[in-house]
Amino acid sequence: MTETLQDLLVHYTERVRPRVDRALEAALPRGDGCPRRLREAMHYGLLAPGKRLRPMLVLMAAEACEGSSAQAMPAACAVEMVHAYSLIHDDLPAMDDDDLRRGRPTCHKVFGEAMAILAGDALLTLAFQTLAAMDAPAAVVASCCAALAEAAGAEQLVGGQADDVDGPRPGADLAVLEAIHRRKTGSLFGVSLRLGALVAKAKPSQHAALARYSRAVGLAFQIVDDLLDVEGAGEVLGKRVGKDVDHGKLTFPGVLGIDASRARARRLVDEARAALADFGPGTAPLEALAGFVLERNR
Ligand code: GRG
């Protein structure tokens, strides 16, 4: 990544991330009807120190399509709520059984399993409540709800997780691995860009370019995730490393080897940037984020 793009991403993140966190905080339930411990567990999972990549993708996509980030903020929050729910549930003893997430004890370690399940359930529901309350034409709201439901549902996020839980089938290869990750990781990357574009009333050619970008960046993100599990530092990542090997998971370094995995991630990031080529101005943050995906250490 050139120095300029790196600086741009740092400045973008410094400017936007506090706004995202304030909007997430404001979206949490305040009424007496929400039990205090449930609200605390939701707050803990949602406002934990993650990277906020998905909300930033929503806002960057909206801006790239000449929309405003303020308009897209509810959609940005909705995707992060689904992401936070998926992490809380993924960490449960019945799934990955993790003690550490985002540098802190996992939600169920702090609040107990039952409350962590409920916090995840409530965040998933709150995502759709947040989208439904968005200040946008009814057709845009309906399209956003449908897109997020599809991405989070049985054929995408939950389906990918189910295949992962079942473990690799005999003879599973690179195509199977990519199919799992396109759903498990790629689904939320894809819908982040789609929601930003929907809110900004993007042209079909812009939707198509952003879909190409998201497919490439989502897969590159996952390859790097697998590499970090082998080579990364647990204290920087804020989670346990070496899990994939311990759990006998099918991974990119396991199938391709480390060097070929890195080369594949590099090619995918080039493809992602190429997808933005005919897009017009305003795509620099998306270009910078693609570079970050490749070079990240957390
Ligand atoms: C429980 C339905 C359900 C789905 C779980 C999120 C997930 C699916 C599994 C987590 C395991 C994993 C490593 C998934 C792939 C990559 C991924 C989603 C990493 C976490 O995303 P980051 O790095 O997290 O953007 P932060 O904490 O920075 O937001």
Coordinates of C-alpha atoms in Angstrom, one line a residue, residues 9-290:
L9 CA -7.2 5.0 5.8
V10 CA -5.8 6.1 9.2
H11 CA -7.5 9.5 8.9
Y12 CA -10.7 8.0 7.6
T13 CA -10.8 5.6 10.6
E14 CA -10.0 8.4 13.1
R15 CA -12.8 10.5 11.7
V16 CA -15.5 7.8 11.2
R17 CA -15.0 5.2 13.9
P18 CA -16.0 7.4 16.9
R19 CA -19.2 8.3 14.9
V20 CA -19.9 4.6 14.3
D21 CA -19.4 3.8 18.0
R22 CA -21.7 6.7 19.1
A23 CA -24.4 5.5 16.7
L24 CA -24.0 1.9 17.9
E25 CA -24.3 3.0 21.6
A26 CA -27.3 5.2 20.8
A27 CA -29.1 2.3 19.0
L28 CA -29.0 0.0 22.1
P29 CA -32.3 -0.4 24.0
R30 CA -32.8 2.2 26.8
G31 CA -36.3 1.3 27.9
D32 CA -37.1 -0.3 31.2
G33 CA -38.3 -3.3 29.4
C34 CA -34.8 -4.4 28.6
P35 CA -33.2 -6.1 31.6
R36 CA -30.0 -4.4 32.8
R37 CA -27.8 -7.5 32.4
L38 CA -29.0 -8.1 28.9
R39 CA -28.3 -4.5 27.9
E40 CA -24.8 -4.8 29.5
A41 CA -24.1 -8.1 27.6
M42 CA -25.3 -6.5 24.3
H43 CA -23.1 -3.4 25.0
Y44 CA -20.1 -5.6 25.8
G45 CA -20.4 -7.6 22.6
L46 CA -21.2 -4.7 20.3
L47 CA -18.9 -2.0 21.6
A48 CA -15.9 -4.3 22.1
P49 CA -12.7 -2.9 20.5
G50 CA -13.1 -4.6 17.1
K51 CA -11.9 -3.0 13.8
R52 CA -15.4 -1.9 12.6
L53 CA -14.5 -2.9 9.1
R54 CA -18.0 -3.8 8.0
P55 CA -19.6 -0.5 9.0
M56 CA -16.8 1.4 7.4
L57 CA -17.4 -0.6 4.2
V58 CA -21.1 0.5 4.3
L59 CA -20.1 4.1 4.7
M60 CA -17.3 4.0 2.1
A61 CA -19.7 2.3 -0.5
A62 CA -22.4 5.0 0.1
E63 CA -19.8 7.8 -0.3
A64 CA -18.3 6.1 -3.4
C65 CA -21.8 6.2 -4.9
E66 CA -22.3 9.9 -4.1
G67 CA -24.5 9.2 -1.1
S68 CA -23.9 10.5 2.4
S69 CA -22.4 8.6 5.3
A70 CA -25.0 10.1 7.7
Q71 CA -27.8 8.5 5.6
A72 CA -26.0 5.2 5.6
M73 CA -25.2 5.1 9.4
P74 CA -28.2 3.0 10.4
A75 CA -27.2 0.4 7.8
A76 CA -23.6 0.5 9.0
C77 CA -24.8 -0.2 12.6
A78 CA -27.1 -3.0 11.4
V79 CA -24.3 -4.9 9.8
E80 CA -22.0 -4.5 12.8
M81 CA -24.9 -5.8 15.1
V82 CA -25.2 -8.9 12.9
H83 CA -21.4 -9.3 13.0
A84 CA -21.3 -8.9 16.8
Y85 CA -24.1 -11.4 17.3
S86 CA -22.2 -13.9 15.1
L87 CA -19.0 -13.5 17.1
I88 CA -20.8 -13.9 20.4
H89 CA -22.5 -17.1 19.3
D90 CA -19.3 -18.4 17.5
D91 CA -17.4 -18.1 20.8
L92 CA -19.9 -20.2 22.8
P93 CA -18.8 -23.6 24.1
A94 CA -21.2 -25.4 21.6
M95 CA -19.3 -23.7 18.7
D96 CA -15.7 -22.6 18.9
D97 CA -15.5 -22.5 22.7
D98 CA -13.3 -19.4 23.0
D99 CA -12.3 -17.5 26.1
L100 CA -10.8 -14.4 24.4
R101 CA -12.3 -12.1 21.7
R102 CA -11.2 -8.6 20.7
G103 CA -8.6 -8.7 23.5
R104 CA -11.2 -9.4 26.3
P105 CA -12.9 -12.4 27.9
T106 CA -15.7 -13.6 25.6
C107 CA -19.3 -12.5 26.3
H108 CA -20.3 -15.9 27.8
K109 CA -17.2 -15.8 30.1
V110 CA -18.4 -12.6 31.6
F111 CA -22.2 -12.9 31.5
G112 CA -22.8 -16.7 31.3
E113 CA -23.9 -18.8 28.4
A114 CA -27.6 -18.1 28.6
M115 CA -27.2 -14.3 28.7
A116 CA -24.6 -14.4 25.8
I117 CA -27.1 -16.4 23.6
L118 CA -29.8 -13.9 24.5
A119 CA -27.5 -10.9 23.8
G120 CA -26.7 -12.4 20.4
D121 CA -30.4 -13.0 19.7
A122 CA -31.3 -9.4 20.7
L123 CA -28.5 -7.9 18.6
L124 CA -29.6 -9.8 15.5
T125 CA -33.2 -8.6 16.0
L126 CA -32.0 -5.0 16.8
A127 CA -30.2 -5.0 13.4
F128 CA -33.5 -5.3 11.5
Q129 CA -35.3 -2.8 13.9
T130 CA -32.5 -0.3 13.1
L131 CA -32.8 -0.8 9.4
A132 CA -36.6 -0.6 9.5
A133 CA -36.4 2.7 11.3
M134 CA -34.0 4.2 8.7
D135 CA -35.0 7.5 7.2
A136 CA -35.2 6.4 3.6
P137 CA -37.9 5.6 1.0
A138 CA -39.9 2.4 1.9
A139 CA -38.6 0.6 -1.1
V140 CA -34.9 1.2 -0.1
V141 CA -35.7 0.1 3.5
A142 CA -37.4 -3.1 2.2
S143 CA -34.4 -3.9 -0.1
C144 CA -31.9 -3.3 2.7
C145 CA -33.9 -5.6 5.1
A146 CA -34.1 -8.3 2.4
A147 CA -30.4 -8.1 1.5
L148 CA -29.3 -8.3 5.2
A149 CA -31.7 -11.2 5.9
E150 CA -30.4 -13.1 2.9
A151 CA -26.7 -12.5 3.9
A152 CA -27.3 -13.4 7.5
G153 CA -29.5 -16.4 6.8
A154 CA -29.4 -20.2 6.2
E155 CA -27.9 -20.0 2.8
Q156 CA -25.2 -17.5 3.7
L157 CA -23.7 -16.7 7.1
V158 CA -25.5 -19.4 9.1
G159 CA -25.2 -21.9 6.3
G160 CA -21.4 -21.3 6.1
Q161 CA -21.1 -21.7 9.9
A162 CA -23.2 -24.9 9.8
D163 CA -20.8 -26.4 7.2
D164 CA -17.8 -25.3 9.3
V165 CA -19.3 -26.9 12.4
D166 CA -19.9 -30.2 10.5
G167 CA -16.2 -30.2 9.7
P168 CA -14.5 -30.9 6.3
R169 CA -16.0 -33.7 4.3
P170 CA -13.6 -36.4 2.9
G171 CA -12.0 -35.1 -0.2
A172 CA -12.8 -31.4 0.6
D173 CA -10.7 -29.2 -1.5
L174 CA -10.0 -25.5 -2.2
A175 CA -13.4 -25.1 -3.9
V176 CA -15.2 -26.3 -0.8
L177 CA -13.1 -24.1 1.4
E178 CA -13.8 -21.1 -0.7
A179 CA -17.5 -21.9 -0.7
I180 CA -17.6 -22.0 3.1
H181 CA -15.8 -18.7 3.4
R182 CA -17.7 -16.9 0.7
R183 CA -20.7 -17.5 2.9
K184 CA -19.2 -17.3 6.4
T185 CA -17.1 -14.2 5.9
G186 CA -18.0 -13.0 2.4
S187 CA -21.7 -12.6 3.1
L188 CA -21.3 -9.8 5.5
F189 CA -18.6 -8.1 3.5
G190 CA -20.9 -8.3 0.4
V191 CA -24.0 -7.0 2.2
S192 CA -22.0 -4.1 3.7
L193 CA -21.2 -2.8 0.3
R194 CA -24.6 -3.6 -1.1
L195 CA -26.4 -1.7 1.7
G196 CA -24.2 1.4 1.2
A197 CA -25.0 1.3 -2.5
L198 CA -28.7 0.8 -1.9
V199 CA -28.9 3.7 0.5
A200 CA -27.1 5.9 -2.0
K201 CA -29.4 4.7 -4.8
A202 CA -26.4 3.4 -6.8
K203 CA -26.5 2.6 -10.5
P204 CA -26.6 -1.1 -11.5
S205 CA -23.0 -0.8 -12.8
Q206 CA -21.9 0.5 -9.4
H207 CA -23.7 -2.4 -7.6
A208 CA -21.9 -4.8 -9.9
A209 CA -18.5 -3.2 -9.4
L210 CA -18.9 -3.2 -5.6
A211 CA -20.0 -6.9 -5.7
R212 CA -16.8 -7.8 -7.6
Y213 CA -14.8 -5.8 -5.1
S214 CA -16.4 -7.4 -2.1
R215 CA -16.0 -11.0 -3.4
A216 CA -12.3 -10.4 -3.8
V217 CA -11.7 -8.5 -0.6
G218 CA -13.8 -10.9 1.5
L219 CA -11.8 -13.9 0.3
A220 CA -8.5 -12.1 0.8
F221 CA -9.6 -11.2 4.3
Q222 CA -10.3 -14.8 5.1
I223 CA -7.0 -16.0 3.6
V224 CA -5.2 -13.5 5.8
D225 CA -7.3 -14.6 8.8
D226 CA -6.1 -18.2 8.3
L227 CA -2.5 -17.0 7.9
L228 CA -2.7 -14.9 11.1
D229 CA -4.0 -18.0 12.9
V230 CA -0.7 -19.7 11.9
E231 CA 1.7 -16.7 12.0
G232 CA 0.0 -14.0 14.0
A233 CA 0.5 -12.8 17.6
G234 CA -2.3 -13.6 19.9
E235 CA -1.7 -10.5 22.0
V236 CA -2.1 -8.2 18.9
L237 CA -5.1 -10.2 17.5
G238 CA -6.9 -10.3 20.8
K239 CA -7.8 -13.9 20.4
R240 CA -6.3 -17.4 20.6
V241 CA -4.1 -18.4 17.7
G242 CA -3.4 -21.9 16.4
K243 CA -7.1 -22.8 16.8
D244 CA -7.6 -23.9 13.2
V245 CA -4.9 -26.6 13.4
D246 CA -6.1 -27.6 16.9
H247 CA -9.6 -28.1 15.6
G248 CA -8.5 -29.9 12.4
K249 CA -10.0 -27.2 10.2
L250 CA -9.7 -26.9 6.5
T251 CA -7.6 -23.7 5.9
F252 CA -5.9 -21.9 3.0
P253 CA -2.4 -22.4 4.4
G254 CA -3.3 -26.0 5.0
V255 CA -4.5 -26.5 1.5
L256 CA -2.2 -24.2 -0.5
G257 CA 0.8 -23.6 1.8
I258 CA 1.8 -20.3 3.3
D259 CA 3.5 -18.7 0.3
A260 CA 0.8 -19.6 -2.2
S261 CA -1.9 -18.4 0.2
R262 CA -0.2 -15.0 0.5
A263 CA 0.2 -14.8 -3.2
R264 CA -3.5 -15.6 -3.7
A265 CA -4.5 -12.9 -1.2
R266 CA -2.3 -10.4 -3.1
R267 CA -3.9 -11.3 -6.4
L268 CA -7.4 -10.9 -4.9
V269 CA -6.6 -7.5 -3.5
D270 CA -5.4 -6.5 -7.0
E271 CA -8.7 -7.8 -8.4
A272 CA -10.6 -5.8 -5.8
R273 CA -8.8 -2.6 -6.8
A274 CA -9.3 -3.3 -10.5
A275 CA -13.1 -3.7 -9.9
L276 CA -13.1 0.0 -8.8
A277 CA -11.3 1.2 -11.9
D278 CA -14.3 2.5 -13.9
F279 CA -16.2 3.7 -10.9
G280 CA -15.4 7.4 -10.8
P281 CA -13.9 9.4 -8.0
G282 CA -14.5 8.7 -4.3
T283 CA -13.2 5.1 -4.2
A284 CA -9.8 5.9 -2.5
P285 CA -11.0 4.7 1.0
L286 CA -12.2 1.4 -0.5
E287 CA -8.8 1.0 -2.3
A288 CA -7.0 1.8 1.0
L289 CA -9.1 -0.7 2.9
A290 CA -8.3 -3.5 0.4

